[in-house]
PDB file of C-alpha atoms in Angstrom:
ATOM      1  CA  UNK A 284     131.632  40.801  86.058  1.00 46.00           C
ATOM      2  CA  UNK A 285     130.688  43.569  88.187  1.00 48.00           C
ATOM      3  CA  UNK A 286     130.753  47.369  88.690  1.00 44.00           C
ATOM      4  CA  UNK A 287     134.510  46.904  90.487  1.00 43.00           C
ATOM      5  CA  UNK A 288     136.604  45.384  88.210  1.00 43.00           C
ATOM      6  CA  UNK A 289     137.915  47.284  85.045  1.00 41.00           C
ATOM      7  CA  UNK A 290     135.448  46.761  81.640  1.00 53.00           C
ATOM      8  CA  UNK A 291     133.547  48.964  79.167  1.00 52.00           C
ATOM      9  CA  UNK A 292     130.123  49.212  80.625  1.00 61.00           C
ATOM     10  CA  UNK A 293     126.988  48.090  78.815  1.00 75.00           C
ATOM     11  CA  UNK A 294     124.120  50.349  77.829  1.00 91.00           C
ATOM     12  CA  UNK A 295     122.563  52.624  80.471  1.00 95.00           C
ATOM     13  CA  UNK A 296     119.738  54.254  80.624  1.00 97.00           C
ATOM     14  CA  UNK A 297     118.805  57.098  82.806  1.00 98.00           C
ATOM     15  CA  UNK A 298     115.215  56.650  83.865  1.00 98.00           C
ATOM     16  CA  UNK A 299     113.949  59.645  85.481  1.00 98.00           C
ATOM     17  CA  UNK A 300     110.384  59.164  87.346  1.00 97.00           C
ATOM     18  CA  UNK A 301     107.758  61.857  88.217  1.00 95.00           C
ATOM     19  CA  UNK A 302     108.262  65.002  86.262  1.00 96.00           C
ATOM     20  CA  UNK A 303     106.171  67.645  86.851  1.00 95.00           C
ATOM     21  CA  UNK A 304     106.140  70.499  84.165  1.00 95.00           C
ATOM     22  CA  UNK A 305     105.571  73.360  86.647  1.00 92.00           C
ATOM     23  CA  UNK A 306     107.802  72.048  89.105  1.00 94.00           C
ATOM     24  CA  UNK A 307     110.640  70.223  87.414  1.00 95.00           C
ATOM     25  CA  UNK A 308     112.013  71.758  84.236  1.00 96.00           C
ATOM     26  CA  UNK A 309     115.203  72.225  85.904  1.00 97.00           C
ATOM     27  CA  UNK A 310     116.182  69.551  88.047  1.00 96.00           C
ATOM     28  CA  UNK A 311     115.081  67.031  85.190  1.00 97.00           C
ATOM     29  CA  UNK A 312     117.158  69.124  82.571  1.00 98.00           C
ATOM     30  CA  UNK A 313     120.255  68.587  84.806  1.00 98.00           C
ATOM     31  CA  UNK A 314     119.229  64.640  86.043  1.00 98.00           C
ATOM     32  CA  UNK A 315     119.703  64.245  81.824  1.00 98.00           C
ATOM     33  CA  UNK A 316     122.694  66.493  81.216  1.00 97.00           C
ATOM     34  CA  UNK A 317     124.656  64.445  83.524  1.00 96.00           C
ATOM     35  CA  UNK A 318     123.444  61.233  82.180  1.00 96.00           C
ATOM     36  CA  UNK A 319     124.353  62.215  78.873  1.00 95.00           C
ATOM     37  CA  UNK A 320     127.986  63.922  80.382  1.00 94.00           C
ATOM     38  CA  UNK A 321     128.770  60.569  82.042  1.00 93.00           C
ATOM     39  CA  UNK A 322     128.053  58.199  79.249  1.00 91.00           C
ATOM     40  CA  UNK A 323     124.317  56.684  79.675  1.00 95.00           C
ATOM     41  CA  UNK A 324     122.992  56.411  75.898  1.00 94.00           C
ATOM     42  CA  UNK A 325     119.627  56.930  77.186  1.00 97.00           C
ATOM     43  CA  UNK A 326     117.751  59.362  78.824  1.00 98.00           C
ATOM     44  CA  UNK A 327     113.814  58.140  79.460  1.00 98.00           C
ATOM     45  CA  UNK A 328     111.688  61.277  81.184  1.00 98.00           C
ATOM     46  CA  UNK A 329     108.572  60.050  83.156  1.00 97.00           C
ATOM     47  CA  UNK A 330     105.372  61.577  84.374  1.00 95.00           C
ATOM     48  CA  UNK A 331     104.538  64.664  82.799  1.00 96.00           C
ATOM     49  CA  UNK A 332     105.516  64.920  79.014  1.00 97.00           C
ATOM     50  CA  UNK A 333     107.551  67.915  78.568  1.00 97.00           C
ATOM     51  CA  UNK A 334     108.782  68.215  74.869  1.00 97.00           C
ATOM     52  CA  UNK A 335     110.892  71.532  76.076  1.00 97.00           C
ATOM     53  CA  UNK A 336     113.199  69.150  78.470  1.00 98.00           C
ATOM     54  CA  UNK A 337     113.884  66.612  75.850  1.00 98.00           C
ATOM     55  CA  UNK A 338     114.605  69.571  72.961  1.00 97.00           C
ATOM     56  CA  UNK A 339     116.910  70.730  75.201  1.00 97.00           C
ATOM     57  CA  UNK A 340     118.540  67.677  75.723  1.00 97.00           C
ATOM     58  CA  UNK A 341     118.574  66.900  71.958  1.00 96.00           C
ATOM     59  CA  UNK A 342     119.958  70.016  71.123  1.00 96.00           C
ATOM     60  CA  UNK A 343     123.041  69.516  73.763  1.00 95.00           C
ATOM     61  CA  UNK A 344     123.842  66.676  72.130  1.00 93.00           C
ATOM     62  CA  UNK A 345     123.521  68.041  68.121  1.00 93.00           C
ATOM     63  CA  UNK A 346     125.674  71.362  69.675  1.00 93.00           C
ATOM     64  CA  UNK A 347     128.389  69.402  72.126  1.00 91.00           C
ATOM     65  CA  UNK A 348     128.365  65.488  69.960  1.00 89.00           C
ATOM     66  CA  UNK A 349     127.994  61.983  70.916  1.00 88.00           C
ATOM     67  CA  UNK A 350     124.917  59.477  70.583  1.00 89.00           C
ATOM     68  CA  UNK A 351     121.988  60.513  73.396  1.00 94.00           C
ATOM     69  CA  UNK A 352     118.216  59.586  73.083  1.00 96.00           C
ATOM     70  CA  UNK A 353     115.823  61.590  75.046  1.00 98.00           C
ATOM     71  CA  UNK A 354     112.536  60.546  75.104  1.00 98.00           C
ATOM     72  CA  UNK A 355     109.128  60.305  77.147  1.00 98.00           C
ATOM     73  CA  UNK A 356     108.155  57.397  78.612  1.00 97.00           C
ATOM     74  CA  UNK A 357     104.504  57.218  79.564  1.00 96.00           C
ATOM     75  CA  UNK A 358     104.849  53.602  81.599  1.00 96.00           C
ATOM     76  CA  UNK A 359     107.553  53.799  83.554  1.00 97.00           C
ATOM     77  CA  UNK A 360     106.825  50.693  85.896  1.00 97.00           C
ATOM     78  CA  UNK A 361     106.211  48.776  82.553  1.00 97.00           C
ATOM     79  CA  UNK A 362     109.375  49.722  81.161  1.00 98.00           C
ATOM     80  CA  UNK A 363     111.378  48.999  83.996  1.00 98.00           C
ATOM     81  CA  UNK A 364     109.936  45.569  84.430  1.00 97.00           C
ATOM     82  CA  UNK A 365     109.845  45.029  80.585  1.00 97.00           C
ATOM     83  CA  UNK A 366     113.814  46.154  80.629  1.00 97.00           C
ATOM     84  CA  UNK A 367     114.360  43.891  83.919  1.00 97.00           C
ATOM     85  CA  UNK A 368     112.994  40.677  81.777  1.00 96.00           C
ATOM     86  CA  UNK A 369     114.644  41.922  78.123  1.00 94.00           C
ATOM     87  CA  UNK A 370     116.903  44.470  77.685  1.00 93.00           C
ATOM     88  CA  UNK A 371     117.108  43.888  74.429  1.00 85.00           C
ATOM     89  CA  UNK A 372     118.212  40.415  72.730  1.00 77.00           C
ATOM     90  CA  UNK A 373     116.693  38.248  75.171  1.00 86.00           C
ATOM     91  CA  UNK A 374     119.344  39.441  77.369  1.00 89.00           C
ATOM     92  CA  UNK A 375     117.799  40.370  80.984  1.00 94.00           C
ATOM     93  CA  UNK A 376     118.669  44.562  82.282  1.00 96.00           C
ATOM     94  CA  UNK A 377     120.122  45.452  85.431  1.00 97.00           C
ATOM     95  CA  UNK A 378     118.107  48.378  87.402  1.00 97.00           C
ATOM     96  CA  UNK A 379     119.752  49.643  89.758  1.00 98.00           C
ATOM     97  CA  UNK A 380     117.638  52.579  92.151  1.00 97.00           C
ATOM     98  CA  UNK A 381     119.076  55.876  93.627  1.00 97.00           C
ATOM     99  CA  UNK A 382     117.639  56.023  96.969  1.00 95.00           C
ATOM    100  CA  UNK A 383     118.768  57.528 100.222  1.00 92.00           C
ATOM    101  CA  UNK A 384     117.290  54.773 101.861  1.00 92.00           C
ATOM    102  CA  UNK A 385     119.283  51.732  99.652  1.00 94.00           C
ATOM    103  CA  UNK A 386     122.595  50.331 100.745  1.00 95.00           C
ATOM    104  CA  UNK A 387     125.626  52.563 100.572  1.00 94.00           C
ATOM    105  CA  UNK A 388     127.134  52.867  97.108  1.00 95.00           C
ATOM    106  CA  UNK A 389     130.374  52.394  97.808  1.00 94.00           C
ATOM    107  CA  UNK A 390     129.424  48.799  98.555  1.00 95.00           C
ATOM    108  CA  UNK A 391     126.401  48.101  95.807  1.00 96.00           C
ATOM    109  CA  UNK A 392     128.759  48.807  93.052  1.00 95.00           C
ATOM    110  CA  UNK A 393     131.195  45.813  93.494  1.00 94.00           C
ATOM    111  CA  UNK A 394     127.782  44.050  93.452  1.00 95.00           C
ATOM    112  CA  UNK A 395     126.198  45.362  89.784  1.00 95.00           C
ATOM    113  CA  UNK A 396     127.326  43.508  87.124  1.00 93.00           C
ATOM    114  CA  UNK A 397     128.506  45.806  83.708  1.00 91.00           C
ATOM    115  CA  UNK A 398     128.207  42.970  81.113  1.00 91.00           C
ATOM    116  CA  UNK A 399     124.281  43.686  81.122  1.00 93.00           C
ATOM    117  CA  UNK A 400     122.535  46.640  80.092  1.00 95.00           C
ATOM    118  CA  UNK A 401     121.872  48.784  82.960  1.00 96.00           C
ATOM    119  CA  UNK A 402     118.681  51.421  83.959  1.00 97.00           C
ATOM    120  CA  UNK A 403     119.943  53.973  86.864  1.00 98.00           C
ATOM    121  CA  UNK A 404     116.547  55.068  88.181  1.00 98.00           C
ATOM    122  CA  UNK A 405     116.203  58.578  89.700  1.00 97.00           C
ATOM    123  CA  UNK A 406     113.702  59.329  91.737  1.00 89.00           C
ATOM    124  CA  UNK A 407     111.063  62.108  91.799  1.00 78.00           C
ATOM    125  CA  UNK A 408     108.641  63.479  94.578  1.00 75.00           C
ATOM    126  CA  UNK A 409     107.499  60.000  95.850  1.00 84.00           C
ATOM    127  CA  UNK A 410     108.794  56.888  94.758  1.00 92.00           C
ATOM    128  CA  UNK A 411     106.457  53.874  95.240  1.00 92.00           C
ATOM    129  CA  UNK A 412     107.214  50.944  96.648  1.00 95.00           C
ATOM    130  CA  UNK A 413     106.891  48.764  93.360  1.00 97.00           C
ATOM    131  CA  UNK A 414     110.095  50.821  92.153  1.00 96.00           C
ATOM    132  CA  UNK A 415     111.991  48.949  95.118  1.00 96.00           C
ATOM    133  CA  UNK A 416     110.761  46.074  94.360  1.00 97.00           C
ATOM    134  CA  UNK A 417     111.167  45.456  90.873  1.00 97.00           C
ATOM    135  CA  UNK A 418     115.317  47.286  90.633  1.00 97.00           C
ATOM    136  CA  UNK A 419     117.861  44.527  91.612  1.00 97.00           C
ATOM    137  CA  UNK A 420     119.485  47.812  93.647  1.00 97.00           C
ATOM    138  CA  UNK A 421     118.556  50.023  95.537  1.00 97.00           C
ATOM    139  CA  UNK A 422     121.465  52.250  96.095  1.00 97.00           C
ATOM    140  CA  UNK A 423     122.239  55.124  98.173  1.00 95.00           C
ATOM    141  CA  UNK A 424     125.131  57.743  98.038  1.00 93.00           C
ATOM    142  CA  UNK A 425     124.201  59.339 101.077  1.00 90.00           C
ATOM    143  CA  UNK A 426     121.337  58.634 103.597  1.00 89.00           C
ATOM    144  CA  UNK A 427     120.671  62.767 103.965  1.00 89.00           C
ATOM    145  CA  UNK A 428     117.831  64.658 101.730  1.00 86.00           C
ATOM    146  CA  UNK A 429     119.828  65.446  98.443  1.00 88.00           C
ATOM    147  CA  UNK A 430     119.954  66.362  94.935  1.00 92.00           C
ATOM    148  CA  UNK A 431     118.628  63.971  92.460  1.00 94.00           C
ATOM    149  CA  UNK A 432     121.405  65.438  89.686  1.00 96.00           C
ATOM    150  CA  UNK A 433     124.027  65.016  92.546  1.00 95.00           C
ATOM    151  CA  UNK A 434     123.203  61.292  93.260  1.00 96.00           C
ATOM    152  CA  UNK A 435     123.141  60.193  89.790  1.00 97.00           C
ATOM    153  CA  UNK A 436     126.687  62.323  89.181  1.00 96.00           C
ATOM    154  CA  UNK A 437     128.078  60.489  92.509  1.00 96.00           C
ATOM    155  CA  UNK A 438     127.132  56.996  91.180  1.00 96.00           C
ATOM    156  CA  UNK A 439     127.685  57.389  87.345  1.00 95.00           C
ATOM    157  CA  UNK A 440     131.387  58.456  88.819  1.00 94.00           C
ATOM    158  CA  UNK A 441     132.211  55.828  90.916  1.00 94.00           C
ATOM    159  CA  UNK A 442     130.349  52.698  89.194  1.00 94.00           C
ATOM    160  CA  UNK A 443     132.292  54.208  85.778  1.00 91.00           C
ATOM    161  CA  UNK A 444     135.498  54.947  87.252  1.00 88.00           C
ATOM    162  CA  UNK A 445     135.060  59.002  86.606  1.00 82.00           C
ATOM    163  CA  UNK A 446     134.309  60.620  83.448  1.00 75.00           C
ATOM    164  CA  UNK A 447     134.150  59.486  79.484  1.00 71.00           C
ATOM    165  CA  UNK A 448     136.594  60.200  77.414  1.00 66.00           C
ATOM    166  CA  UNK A 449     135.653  63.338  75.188  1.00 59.00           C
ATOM    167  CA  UNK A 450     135.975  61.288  71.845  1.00 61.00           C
ATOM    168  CA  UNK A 451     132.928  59.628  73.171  1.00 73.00           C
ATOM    169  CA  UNK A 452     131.568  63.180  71.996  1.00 80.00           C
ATOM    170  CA  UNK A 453     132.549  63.593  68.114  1.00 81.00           C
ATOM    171  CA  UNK A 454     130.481  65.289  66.000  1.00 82.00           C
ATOM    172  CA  UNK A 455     129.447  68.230  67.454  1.00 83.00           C
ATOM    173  CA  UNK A 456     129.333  71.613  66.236  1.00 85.00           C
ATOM    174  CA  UNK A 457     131.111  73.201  69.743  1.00 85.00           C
ATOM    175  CA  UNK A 458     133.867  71.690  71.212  1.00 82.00           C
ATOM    176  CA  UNK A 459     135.335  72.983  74.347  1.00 83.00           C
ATOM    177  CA  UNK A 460     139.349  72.356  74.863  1.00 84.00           C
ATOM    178  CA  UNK A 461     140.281  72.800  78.672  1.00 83.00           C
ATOM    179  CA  UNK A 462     141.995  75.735  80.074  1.00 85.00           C
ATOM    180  CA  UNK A 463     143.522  77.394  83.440  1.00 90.00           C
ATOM    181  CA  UNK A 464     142.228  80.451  82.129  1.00 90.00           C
ATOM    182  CA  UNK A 465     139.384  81.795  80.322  1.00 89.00           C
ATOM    183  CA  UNK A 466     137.507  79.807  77.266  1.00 91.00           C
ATOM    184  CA  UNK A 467     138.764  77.967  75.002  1.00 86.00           C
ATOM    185  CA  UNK A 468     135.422  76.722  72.678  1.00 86.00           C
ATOM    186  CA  UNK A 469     135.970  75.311  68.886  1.00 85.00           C
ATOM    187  CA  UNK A 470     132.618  76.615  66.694  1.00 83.00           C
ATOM    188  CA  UNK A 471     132.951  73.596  63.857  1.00 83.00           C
ATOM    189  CA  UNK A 472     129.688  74.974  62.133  1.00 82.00           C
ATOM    190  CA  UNK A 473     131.589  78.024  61.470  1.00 71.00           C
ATOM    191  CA  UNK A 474     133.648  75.496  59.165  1.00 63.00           C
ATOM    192  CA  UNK A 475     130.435  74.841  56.950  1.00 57.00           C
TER     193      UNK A 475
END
């Protein structure tokens, strides 16, 4: 099965590699909002442990609902290679590598299957070579200097077919109902 025909997905993971707490507050904040707004289950922060990116993260998802983990991950290589062998039930993970130097996406996608449990890898100052090696896909959605939040939005998009569904995100205290005009947000704690 792969990433063009219509199924639920499998587990992803966002993996996000070299965070720098000086540096890259922001950019890794937004690399796990949009994991977390397009479905992944997982959000994995590596390099620097910053405990104020992953609060942030886990208090999104108390606030706004749905099931997101965000956690540090002090081996990222090791993970990635540990995921590629067993994602979990002896079942072999799918990694698939934003780069702007992999193959276009619009042609990887048909390509990564979505009956295994998948790791997106995003990318961080300087990527080593080992991180090529070891994802099954290297993938690009451009081949210009962009965003890392703006690659991972691109692919999660196209490899998912757009956006989840918001009952994917139950169980929130705020939920916000669309509207032409002005906002329309639901306070649920206000209930308790």
């Amino acid at each position: 099965m792969t990433g063009s025909e219509p199924s639920a997905p499998a587990r992803i993971t966002v993996l996000r590699l070299g965070h720098r707490i000086g540096r890259d507050p922001r950019i890794s904040t937004h690399v796990g909002l949009v994991a977390r707004a397009f479905g992944a289950e997982r959000f994995l922060l590596a390099g620097e442990a910053d405990k104020d990116v992953l609060s942030n993260l886990r208090e999104v998802s108390k606030r706004f609902g749905g099931e997101f983990e965000a956690t540090h991950e002090d081996s990222a290589l090791g993970w990635l290679r540990r995921f590629t062998t067993d994602a979990g039930d002896g079942m072999p993970g799918v990694a698939v590598h934003l780069t702007m130097y992999g193959e276009p996406h619009e042609q990887a996608i048909s390509q990564i299957p979505t009956d295994r449990p998948l790791a997106v890898v995003v990318g961080g100052a300087k990527v080593g070579k080992e991180y090529y090696e070891v994802c099954q896909h290297n993938v690009a959605v451009g081949n210009q200097p962009h965003s890392e939040v703006a690659a991972l939005a691109v692919f999660m998009a196209a490899f998912l077919g757009g956006m989840p569904g918001a009952n994917q995100f139950s169980g929130g205290q705020l939920e916000i109902r669309p509207s032409s005009r002005g906002k329309d947000v639901v306070d649920y704690s206000e209930d308790e």
